[in-house]
PDB file of C-alpha atoms in Angstrom:
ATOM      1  CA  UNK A   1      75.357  26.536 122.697  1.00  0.00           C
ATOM      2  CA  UNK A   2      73.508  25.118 125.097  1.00  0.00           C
ATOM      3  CA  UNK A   3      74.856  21.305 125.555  1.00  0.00           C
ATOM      4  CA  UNK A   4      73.493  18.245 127.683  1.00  0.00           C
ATOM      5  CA  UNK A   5      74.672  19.757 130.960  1.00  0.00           C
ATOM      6  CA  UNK A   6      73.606  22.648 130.598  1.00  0.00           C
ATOM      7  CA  UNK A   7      69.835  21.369 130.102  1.00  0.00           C
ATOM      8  CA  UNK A   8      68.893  22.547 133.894  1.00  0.00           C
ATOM      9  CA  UNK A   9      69.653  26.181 132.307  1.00  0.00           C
ATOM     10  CA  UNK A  10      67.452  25.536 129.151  1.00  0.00           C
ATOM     11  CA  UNK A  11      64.491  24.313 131.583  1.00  0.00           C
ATOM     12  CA  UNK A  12      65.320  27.466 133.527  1.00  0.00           C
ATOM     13  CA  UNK A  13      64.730  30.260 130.199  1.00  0.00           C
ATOM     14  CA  UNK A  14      61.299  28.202 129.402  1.00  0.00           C
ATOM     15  CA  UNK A  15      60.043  28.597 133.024  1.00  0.00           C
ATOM     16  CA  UNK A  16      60.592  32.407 132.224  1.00  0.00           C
ATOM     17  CA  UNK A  17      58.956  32.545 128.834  1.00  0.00           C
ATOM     18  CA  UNK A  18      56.350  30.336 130.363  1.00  0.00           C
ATOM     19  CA  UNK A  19      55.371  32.475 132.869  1.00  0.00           C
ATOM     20  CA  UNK A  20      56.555  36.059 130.408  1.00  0.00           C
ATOM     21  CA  UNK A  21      53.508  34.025 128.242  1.00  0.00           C
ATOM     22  CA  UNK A  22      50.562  33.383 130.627  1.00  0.00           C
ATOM     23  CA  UNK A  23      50.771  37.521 131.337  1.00  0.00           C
ATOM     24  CA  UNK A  24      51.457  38.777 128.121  1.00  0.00           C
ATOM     25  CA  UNK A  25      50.584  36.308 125.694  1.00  0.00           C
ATOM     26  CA  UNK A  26      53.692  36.120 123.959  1.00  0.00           C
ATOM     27  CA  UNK A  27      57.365  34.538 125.010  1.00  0.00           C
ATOM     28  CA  UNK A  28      60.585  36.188 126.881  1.00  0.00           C
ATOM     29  CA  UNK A  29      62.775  34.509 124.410  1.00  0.00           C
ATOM     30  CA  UNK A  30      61.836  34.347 120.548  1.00  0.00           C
ATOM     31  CA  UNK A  31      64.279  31.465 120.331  1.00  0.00           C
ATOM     32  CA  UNK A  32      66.813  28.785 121.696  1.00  0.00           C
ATOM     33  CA  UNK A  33      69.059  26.983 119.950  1.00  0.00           C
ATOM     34  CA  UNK A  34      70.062  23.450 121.542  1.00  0.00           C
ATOM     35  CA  UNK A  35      73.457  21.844 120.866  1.00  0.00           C
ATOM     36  CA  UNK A  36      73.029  17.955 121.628  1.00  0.00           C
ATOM     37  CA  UNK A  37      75.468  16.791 118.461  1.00  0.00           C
ATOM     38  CA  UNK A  38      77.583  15.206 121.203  1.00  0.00           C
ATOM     39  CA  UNK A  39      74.935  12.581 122.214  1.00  0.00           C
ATOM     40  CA  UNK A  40      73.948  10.330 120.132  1.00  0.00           C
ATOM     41  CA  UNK A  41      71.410  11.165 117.031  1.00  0.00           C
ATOM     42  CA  UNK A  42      68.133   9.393 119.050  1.00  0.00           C
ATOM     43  CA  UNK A  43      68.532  10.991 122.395  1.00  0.00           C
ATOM     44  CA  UNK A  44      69.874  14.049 120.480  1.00  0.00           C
ATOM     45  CA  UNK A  45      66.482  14.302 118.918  1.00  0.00           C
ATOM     46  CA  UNK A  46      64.479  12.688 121.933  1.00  0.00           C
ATOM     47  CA  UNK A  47      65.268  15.450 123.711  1.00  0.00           C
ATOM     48  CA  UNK A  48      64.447  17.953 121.328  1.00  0.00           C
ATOM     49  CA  UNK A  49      61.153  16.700 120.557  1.00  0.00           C
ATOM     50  CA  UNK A  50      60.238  17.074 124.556  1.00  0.00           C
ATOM     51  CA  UNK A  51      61.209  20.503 124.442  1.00  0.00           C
ATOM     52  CA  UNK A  52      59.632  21.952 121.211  1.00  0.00           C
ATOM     53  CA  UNK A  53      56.602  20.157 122.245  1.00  0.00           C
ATOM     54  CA  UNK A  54      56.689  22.895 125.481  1.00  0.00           C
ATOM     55  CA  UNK A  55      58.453  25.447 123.150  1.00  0.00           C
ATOM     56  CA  UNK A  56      55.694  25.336 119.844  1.00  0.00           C
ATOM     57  CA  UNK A  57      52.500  26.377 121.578  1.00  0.00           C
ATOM     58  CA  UNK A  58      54.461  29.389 122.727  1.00  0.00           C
ATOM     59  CA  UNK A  59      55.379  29.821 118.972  1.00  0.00           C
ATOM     60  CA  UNK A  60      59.064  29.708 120.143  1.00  0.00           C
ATOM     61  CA  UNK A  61      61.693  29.008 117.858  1.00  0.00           C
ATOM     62  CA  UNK A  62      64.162  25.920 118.522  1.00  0.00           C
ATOM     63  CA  UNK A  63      67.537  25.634 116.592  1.00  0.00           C
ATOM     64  CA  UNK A  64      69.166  22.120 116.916  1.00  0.00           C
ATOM     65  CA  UNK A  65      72.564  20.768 115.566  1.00  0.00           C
ATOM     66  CA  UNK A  66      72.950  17.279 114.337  1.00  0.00           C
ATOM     67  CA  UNK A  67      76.605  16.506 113.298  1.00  0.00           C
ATOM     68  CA  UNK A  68      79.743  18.190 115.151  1.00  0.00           C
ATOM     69  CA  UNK A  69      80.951  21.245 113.987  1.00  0.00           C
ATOM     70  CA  UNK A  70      84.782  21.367 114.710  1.00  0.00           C
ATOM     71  CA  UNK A  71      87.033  23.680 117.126  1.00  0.00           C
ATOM     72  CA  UNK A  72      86.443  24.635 120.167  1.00  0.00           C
ATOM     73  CA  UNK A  73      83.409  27.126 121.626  1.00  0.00           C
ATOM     74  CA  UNK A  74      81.573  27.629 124.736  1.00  0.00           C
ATOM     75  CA  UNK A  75      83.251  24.538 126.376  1.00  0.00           C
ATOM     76  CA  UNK A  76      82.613  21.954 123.716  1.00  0.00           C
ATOM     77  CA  UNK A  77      86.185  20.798 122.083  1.00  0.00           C
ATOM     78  CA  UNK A  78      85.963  19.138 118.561  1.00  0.00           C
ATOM     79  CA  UNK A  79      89.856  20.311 117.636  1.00  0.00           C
ATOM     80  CA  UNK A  80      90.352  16.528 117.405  1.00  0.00           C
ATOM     81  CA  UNK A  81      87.329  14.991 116.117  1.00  0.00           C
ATOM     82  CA  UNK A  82      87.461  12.405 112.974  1.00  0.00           C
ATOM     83  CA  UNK A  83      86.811  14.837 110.050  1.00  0.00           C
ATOM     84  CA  UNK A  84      84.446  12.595 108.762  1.00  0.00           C
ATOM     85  CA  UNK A  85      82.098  13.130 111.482  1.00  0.00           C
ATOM     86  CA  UNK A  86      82.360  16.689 110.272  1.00  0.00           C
ATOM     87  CA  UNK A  87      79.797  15.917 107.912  1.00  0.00           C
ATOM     88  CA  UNK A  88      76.023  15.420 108.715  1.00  0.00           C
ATOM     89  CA  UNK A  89      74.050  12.721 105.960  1.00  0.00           C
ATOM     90  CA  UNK A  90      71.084  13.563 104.463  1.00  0.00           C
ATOM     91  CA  UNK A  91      69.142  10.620 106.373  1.00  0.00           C
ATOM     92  CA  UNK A  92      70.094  12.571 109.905  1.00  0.00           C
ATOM     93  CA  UNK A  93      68.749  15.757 108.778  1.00  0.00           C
ATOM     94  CA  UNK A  94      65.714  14.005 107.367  1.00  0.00           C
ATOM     95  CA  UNK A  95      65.340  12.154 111.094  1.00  0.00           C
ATOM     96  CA  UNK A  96      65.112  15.538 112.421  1.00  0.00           C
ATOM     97  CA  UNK A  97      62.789  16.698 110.305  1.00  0.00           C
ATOM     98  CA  UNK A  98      60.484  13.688 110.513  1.00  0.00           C
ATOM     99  CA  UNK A  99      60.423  13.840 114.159  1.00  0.00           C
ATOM    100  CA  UNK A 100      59.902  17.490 114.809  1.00  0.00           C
ATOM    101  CA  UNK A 101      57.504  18.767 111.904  1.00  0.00           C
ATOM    102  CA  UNK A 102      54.671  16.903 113.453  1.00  0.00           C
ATOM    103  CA  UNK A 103      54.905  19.359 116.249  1.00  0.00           C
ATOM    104  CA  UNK A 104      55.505  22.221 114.178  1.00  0.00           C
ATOM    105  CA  UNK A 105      56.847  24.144 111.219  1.00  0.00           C
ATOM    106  CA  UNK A 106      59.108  27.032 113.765  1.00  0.00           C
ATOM    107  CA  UNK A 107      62.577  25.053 113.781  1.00  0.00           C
ATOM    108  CA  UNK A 108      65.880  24.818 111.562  1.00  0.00           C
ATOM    109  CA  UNK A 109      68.758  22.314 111.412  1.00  0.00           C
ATOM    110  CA  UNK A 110      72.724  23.428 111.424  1.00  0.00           C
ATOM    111  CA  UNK A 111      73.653  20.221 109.700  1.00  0.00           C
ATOM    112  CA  UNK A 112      77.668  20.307 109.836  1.00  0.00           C
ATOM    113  CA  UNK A 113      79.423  20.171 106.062  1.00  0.00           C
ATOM    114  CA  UNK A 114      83.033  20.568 107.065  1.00  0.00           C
ATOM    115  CA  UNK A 115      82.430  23.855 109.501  1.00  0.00           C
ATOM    116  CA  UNK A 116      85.055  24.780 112.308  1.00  0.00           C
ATOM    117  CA  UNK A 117      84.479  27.086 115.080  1.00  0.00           C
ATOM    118  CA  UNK A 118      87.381  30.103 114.430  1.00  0.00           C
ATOM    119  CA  UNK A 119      89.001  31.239 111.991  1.00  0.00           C
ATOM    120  CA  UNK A 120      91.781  29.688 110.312  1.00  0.00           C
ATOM    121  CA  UNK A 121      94.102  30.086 107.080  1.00  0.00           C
ATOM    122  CA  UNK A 122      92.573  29.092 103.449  1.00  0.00           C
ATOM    123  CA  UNK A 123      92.445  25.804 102.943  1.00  0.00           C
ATOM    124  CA  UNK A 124      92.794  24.167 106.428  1.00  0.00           C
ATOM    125  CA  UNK A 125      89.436  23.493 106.420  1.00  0.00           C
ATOM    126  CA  UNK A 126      87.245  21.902 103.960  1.00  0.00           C
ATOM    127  CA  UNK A 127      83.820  23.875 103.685  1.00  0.00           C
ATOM    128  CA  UNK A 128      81.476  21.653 101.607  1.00  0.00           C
ATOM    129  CA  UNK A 129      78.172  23.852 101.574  1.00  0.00           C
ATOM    130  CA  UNK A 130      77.115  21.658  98.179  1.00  0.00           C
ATOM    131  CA  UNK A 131      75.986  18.688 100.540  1.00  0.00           C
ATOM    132  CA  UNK A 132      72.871  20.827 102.202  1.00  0.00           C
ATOM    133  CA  UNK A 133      71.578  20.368  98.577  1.00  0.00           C
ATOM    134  CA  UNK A 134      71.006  16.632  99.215  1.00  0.00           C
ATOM    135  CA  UNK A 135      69.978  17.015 102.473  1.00  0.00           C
ATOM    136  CA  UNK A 136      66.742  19.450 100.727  1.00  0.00           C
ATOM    137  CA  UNK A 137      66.897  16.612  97.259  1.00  0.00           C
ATOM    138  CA  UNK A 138      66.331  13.700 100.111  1.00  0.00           C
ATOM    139  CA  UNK A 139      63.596  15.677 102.811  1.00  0.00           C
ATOM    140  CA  UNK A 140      61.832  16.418  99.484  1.00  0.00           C
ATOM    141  CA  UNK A 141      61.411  12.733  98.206  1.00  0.00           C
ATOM    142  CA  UNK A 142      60.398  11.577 101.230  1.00  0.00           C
ATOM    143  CA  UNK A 143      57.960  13.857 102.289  1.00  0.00           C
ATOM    144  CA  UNK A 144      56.679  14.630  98.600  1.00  0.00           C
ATOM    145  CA  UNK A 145      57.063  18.313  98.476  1.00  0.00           C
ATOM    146  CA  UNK A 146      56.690  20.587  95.898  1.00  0.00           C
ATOM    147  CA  UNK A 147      59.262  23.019  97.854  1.00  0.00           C
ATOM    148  CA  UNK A 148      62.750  22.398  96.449  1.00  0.00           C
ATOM    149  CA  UNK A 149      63.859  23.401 100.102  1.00  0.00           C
ATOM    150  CA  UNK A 150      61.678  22.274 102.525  1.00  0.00           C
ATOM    151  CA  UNK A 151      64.165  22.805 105.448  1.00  0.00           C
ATOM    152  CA  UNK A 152      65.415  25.703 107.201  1.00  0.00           C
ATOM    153  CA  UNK A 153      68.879  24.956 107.529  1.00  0.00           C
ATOM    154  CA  UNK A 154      71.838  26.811 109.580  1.00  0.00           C
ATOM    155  CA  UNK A 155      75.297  27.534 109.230  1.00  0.00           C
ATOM    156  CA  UNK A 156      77.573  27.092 112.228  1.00  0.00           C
ATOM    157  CA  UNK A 157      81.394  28.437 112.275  1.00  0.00           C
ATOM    158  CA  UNK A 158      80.660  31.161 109.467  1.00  0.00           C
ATOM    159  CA  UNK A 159      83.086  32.630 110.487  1.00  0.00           C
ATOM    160  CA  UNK A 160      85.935  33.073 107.436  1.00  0.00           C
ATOM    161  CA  UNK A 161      84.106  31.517 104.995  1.00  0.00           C
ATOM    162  CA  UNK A 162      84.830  32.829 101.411  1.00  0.00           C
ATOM    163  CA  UNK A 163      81.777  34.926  99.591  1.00  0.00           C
ATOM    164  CA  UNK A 164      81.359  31.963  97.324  1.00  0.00           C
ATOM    165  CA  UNK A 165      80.393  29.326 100.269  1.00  0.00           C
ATOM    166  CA  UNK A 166      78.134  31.484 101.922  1.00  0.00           C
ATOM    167  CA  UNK A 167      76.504  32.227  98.447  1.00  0.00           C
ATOM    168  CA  UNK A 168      76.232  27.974  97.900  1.00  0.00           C
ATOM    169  CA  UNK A 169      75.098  28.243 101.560  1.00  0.00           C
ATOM    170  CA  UNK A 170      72.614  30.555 101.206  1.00  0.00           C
ATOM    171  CA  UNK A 171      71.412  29.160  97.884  1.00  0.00           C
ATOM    172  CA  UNK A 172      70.587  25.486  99.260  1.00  0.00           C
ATOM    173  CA  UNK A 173      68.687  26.882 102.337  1.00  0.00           C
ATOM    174  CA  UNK A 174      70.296  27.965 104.718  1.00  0.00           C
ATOM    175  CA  UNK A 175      68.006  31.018 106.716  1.00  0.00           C
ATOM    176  CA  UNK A 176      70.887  32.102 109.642  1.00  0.00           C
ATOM    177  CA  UNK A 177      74.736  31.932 109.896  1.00  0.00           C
ATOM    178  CA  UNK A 178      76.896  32.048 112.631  1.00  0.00           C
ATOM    179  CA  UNK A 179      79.819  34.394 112.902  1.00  0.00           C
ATOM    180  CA  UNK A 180      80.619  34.606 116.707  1.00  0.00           C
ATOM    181  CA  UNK A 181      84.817  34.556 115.990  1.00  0.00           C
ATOM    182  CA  UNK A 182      84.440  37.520 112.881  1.00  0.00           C
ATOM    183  CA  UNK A 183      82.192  39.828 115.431  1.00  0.00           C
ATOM    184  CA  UNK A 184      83.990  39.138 117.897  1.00  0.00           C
ATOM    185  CA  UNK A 185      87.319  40.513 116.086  1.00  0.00           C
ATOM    186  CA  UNK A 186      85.365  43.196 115.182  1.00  0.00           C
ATOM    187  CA  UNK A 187      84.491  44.320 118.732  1.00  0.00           C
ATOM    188  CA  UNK A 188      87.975  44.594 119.718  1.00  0.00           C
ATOM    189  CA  UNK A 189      89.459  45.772 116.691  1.00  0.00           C
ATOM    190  CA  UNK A 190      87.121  49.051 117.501  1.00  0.00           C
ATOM    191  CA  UNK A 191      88.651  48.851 120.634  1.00  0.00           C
ATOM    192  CA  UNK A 192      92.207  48.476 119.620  1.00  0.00           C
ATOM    193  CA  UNK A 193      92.117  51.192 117.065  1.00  0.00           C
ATOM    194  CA  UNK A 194      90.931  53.620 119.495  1.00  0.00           C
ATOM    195  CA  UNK A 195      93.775  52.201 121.779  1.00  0.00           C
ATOM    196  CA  UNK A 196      96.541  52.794 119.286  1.00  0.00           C
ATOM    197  CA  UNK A 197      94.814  56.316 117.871  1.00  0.00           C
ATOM    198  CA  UNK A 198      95.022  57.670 121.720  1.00  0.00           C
ATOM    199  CA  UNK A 199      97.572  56.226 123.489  1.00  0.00           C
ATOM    200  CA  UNK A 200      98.969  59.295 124.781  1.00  0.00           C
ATOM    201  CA  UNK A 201      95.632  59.890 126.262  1.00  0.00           C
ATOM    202  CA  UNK A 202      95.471  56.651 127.709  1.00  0.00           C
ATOM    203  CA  UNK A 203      98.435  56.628 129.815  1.00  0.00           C
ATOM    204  CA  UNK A 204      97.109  58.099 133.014  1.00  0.00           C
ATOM    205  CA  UNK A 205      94.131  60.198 134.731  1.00  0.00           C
ATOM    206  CA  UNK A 206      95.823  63.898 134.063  1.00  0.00           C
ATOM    207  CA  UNK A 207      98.309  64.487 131.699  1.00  0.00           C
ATOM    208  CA  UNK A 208      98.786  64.231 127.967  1.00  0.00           C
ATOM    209  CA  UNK A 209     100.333  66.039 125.105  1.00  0.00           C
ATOM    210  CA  UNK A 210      97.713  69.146 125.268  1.00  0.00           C
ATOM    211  CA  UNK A 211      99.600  69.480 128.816  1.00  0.00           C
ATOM    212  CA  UNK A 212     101.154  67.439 132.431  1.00  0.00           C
ATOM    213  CA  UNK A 213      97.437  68.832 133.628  1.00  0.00           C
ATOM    214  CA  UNK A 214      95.000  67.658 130.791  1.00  0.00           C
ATOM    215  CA  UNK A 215      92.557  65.679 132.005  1.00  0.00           C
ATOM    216  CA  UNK A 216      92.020  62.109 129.975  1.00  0.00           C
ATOM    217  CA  UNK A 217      88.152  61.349 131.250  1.00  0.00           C
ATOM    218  CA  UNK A 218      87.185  62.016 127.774  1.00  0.00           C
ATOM    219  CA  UNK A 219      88.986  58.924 126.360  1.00  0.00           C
ATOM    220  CA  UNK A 220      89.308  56.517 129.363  1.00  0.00           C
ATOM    221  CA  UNK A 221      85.629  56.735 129.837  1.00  0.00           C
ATOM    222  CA  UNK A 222      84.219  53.151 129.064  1.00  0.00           C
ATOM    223  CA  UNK A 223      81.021  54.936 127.096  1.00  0.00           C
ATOM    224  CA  UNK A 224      83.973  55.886 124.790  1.00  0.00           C
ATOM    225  CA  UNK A 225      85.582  52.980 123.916  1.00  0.00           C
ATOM    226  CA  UNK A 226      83.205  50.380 123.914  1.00  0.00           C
ATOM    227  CA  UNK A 227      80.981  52.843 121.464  1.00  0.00           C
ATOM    228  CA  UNK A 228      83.822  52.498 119.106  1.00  0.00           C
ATOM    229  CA  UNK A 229      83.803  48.474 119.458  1.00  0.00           C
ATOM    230  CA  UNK A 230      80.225  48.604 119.233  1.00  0.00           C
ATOM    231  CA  UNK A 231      80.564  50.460 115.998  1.00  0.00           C
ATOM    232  CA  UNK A 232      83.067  48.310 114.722  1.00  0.00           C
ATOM    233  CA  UNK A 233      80.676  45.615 115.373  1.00  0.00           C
ATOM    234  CA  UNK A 234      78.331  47.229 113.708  1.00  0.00           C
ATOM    235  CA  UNK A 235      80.096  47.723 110.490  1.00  0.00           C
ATOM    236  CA  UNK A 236      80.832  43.771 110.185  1.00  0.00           C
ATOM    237  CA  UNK A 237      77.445  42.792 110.850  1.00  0.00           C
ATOM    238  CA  UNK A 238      76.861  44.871 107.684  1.00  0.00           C
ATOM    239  CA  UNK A 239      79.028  43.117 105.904  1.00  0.00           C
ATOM    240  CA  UNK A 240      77.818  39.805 106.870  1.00  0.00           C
ATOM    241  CA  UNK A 241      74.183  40.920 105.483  1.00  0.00           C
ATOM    242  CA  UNK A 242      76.067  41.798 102.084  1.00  0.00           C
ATOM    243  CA  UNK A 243      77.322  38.521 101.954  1.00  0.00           C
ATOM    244  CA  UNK A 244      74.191  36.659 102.856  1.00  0.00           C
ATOM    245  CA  UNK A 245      71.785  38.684 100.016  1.00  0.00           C
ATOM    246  CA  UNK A 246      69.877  40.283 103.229  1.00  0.00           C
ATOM    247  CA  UNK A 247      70.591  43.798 102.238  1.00  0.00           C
ATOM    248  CA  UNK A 248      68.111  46.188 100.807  1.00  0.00           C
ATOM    249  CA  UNK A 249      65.479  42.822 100.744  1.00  0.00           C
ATOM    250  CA  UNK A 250      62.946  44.918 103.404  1.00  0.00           C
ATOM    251  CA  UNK A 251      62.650  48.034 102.919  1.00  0.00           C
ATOM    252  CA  UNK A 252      62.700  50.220 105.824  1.00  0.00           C
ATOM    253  CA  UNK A 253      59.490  51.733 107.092  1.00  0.00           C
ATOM    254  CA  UNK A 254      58.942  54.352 110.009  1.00  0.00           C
ATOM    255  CA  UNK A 255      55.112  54.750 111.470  1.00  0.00           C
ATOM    256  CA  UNK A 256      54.138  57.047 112.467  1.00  0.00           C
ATOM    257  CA  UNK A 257      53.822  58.943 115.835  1.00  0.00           C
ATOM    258  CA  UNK A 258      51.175  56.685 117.683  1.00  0.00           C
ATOM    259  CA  UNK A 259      50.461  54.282 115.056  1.00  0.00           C
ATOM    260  CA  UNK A 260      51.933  51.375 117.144  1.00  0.00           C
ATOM    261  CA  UNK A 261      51.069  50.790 120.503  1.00  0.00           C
ATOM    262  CA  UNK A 262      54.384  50.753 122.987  1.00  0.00           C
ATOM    263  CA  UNK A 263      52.491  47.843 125.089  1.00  0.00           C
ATOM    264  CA  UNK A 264      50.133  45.508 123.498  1.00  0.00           C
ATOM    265  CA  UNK A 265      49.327  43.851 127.116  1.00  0.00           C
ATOM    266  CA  UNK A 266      47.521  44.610 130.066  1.00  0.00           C
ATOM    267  CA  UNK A 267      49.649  43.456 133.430  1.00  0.00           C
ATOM    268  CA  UNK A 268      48.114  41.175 135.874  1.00  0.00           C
ATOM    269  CA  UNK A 269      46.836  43.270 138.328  1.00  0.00           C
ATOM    270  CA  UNK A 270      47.928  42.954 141.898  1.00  0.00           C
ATOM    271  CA  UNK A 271      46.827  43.078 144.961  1.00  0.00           C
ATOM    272  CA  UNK A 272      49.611  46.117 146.984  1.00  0.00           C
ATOM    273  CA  UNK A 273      48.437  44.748 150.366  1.00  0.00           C
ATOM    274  CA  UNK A 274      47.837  41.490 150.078  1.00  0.00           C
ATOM    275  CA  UNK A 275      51.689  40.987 148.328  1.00  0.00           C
ATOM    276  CA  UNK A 276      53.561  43.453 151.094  1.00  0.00           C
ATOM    277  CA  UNK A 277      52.392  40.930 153.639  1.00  0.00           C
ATOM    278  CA  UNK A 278      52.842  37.668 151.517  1.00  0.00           C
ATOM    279  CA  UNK A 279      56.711  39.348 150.913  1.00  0.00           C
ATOM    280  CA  UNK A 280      57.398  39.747 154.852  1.00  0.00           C
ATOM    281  CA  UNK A 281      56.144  36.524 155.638  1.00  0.00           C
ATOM    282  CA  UNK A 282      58.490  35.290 153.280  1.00  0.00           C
ATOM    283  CA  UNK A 283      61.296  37.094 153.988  1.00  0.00           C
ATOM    284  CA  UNK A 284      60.289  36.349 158.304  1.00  0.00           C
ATOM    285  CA  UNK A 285      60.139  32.305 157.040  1.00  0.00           C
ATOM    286  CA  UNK A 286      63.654  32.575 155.634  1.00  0.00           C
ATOM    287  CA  UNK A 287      64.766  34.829 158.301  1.00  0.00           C
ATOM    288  CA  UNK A 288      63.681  31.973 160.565  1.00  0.00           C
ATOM    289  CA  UNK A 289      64.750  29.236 158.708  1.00  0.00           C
ATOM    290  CA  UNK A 290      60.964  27.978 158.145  1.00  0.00           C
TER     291      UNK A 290
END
């Protein structure tokens, strides 16, 4: 989430994939998502306008939020936000759209319907997943498309949701779901387990029940552990694709040996001399305070 004040970081990430671009011809970053849902809706979407303008040449993809999703995550707090702001209107959505598809087509909207950062028990919060079909019905009458979902649309705080709301979700348009809080979970529920299955092995360097001289490096190693959270992680991502109709819908394909080219760049080539000297009279300039 990367908020108003953290802007100076955004500009940072497309210097890189500026400069990643005019070697390579393609961008560090495939994406960025920008979370301005705190400011209001025109400088909200000002700002996003200036930056897919640098972003779309690069054919870089920008993620935006309009309307506050609730709870709390990377240093944004919504806990106590008026509910009704939880829900974005189909004219924002369509603001967004009107402002940014002149630029280009690469960009989605996480419109908030209800969603909460967390997780929290059934029926504490109000998922309404059904709205996203006006905000499609309204884009499409004013733009007279013959899509019946002309926007890509994203779902923030995905985390918990029953199989039905992602399915409505999914079905009105929406392309990527978050699930930070679920994956998160999962990561150290890998861990735990693994915790709990070898505790005796866990409870110093040497000893265990095999013997007072065992040695433990086998479990206490980190490559150990966080494999297991990692494939904990794993398995819920899987799940996640179940529930969102991803699964099965490529099918995979090897190539083969040497069909595919590793690098598909030339570098910039340097000059070995010319940059040793440029680096020490750098490094002599700082030394000196020039």
């Amino acid at each position: 989430h990367c908020a108003k004040k953290l802007l100076p970081w955004f500009d940072g990430m497309l210097e890189a994939d500026e400069t990643y671009f005019a070697q390579y011809g393609e961008p560090l970053f495939s994406s960025h998502m920008l979370d301005l849902s705190e400011e209001p809706d025109e400088e909200n979407i000002a700002i996003c306008v200036e930056y897919f303008k640098k972003m779309a040449p690069m054919k870089i993809w920008l993620e935006m939020e309009i309307g506050i999703t609730g709870g709390e995550e990377d240093g944004v707090n919504n806990e106590d936000v008026d509910p009704e702001k939880l829900y974005t209107s189909p004219e924002q959505v369509y603001s967004v759209y009107e402002a940014l598809s002149p630029i280009g087509n690469m960009f989605s909207i996480a419109a908030a319907f209800g969603n909460v950062h967390g997780v929290y028990k059934p029926g504490n919060v109000t998922l309404q997943p059904e709205r996203l079909l006006n905000h499609q019905a309204y884009t499409k009458e004013q733009i007279s498309s013959s899509e019946d979902k002309p926007i890509f649309l994203v779902m923030h705080g995905g985390s918990g949701s029953t199989e039905d709301e992602i399915a409505t979700a999914v079905s009105a348009g929406v392309v990527k779901m978050n699930v930070d809080t679920d994956t998160q979970w999962s990561y150290w529920d890998g861990t735990r387990k693994f915790v709990a299955d070898n505790h005796d092995y866990l409870q110093g360097q040497i000893g265990n029940p095999k013997g007072p001289d065992a040695p433990n490096k086998k479990f206490y190693d980190p490559r150990v552990w966080i494999r297991k959270a990692e494939e904990s992680m794993i398995e819920r991502c899987g799940v996640s694709m179940e529930k969102l109709g991803s699964k099965g819908t490529f099918e995979p394909k090897k190539p083969e040996s040497g069909s595919t080219p590793v690098y598909n760049f030339k570098p910039i080539a340097h000059n070995p001399i010319k940059d040793a000297v440029e680096g020490v009279s750098k490094f002599v300039a700082g030394a000196l305070g020039k």
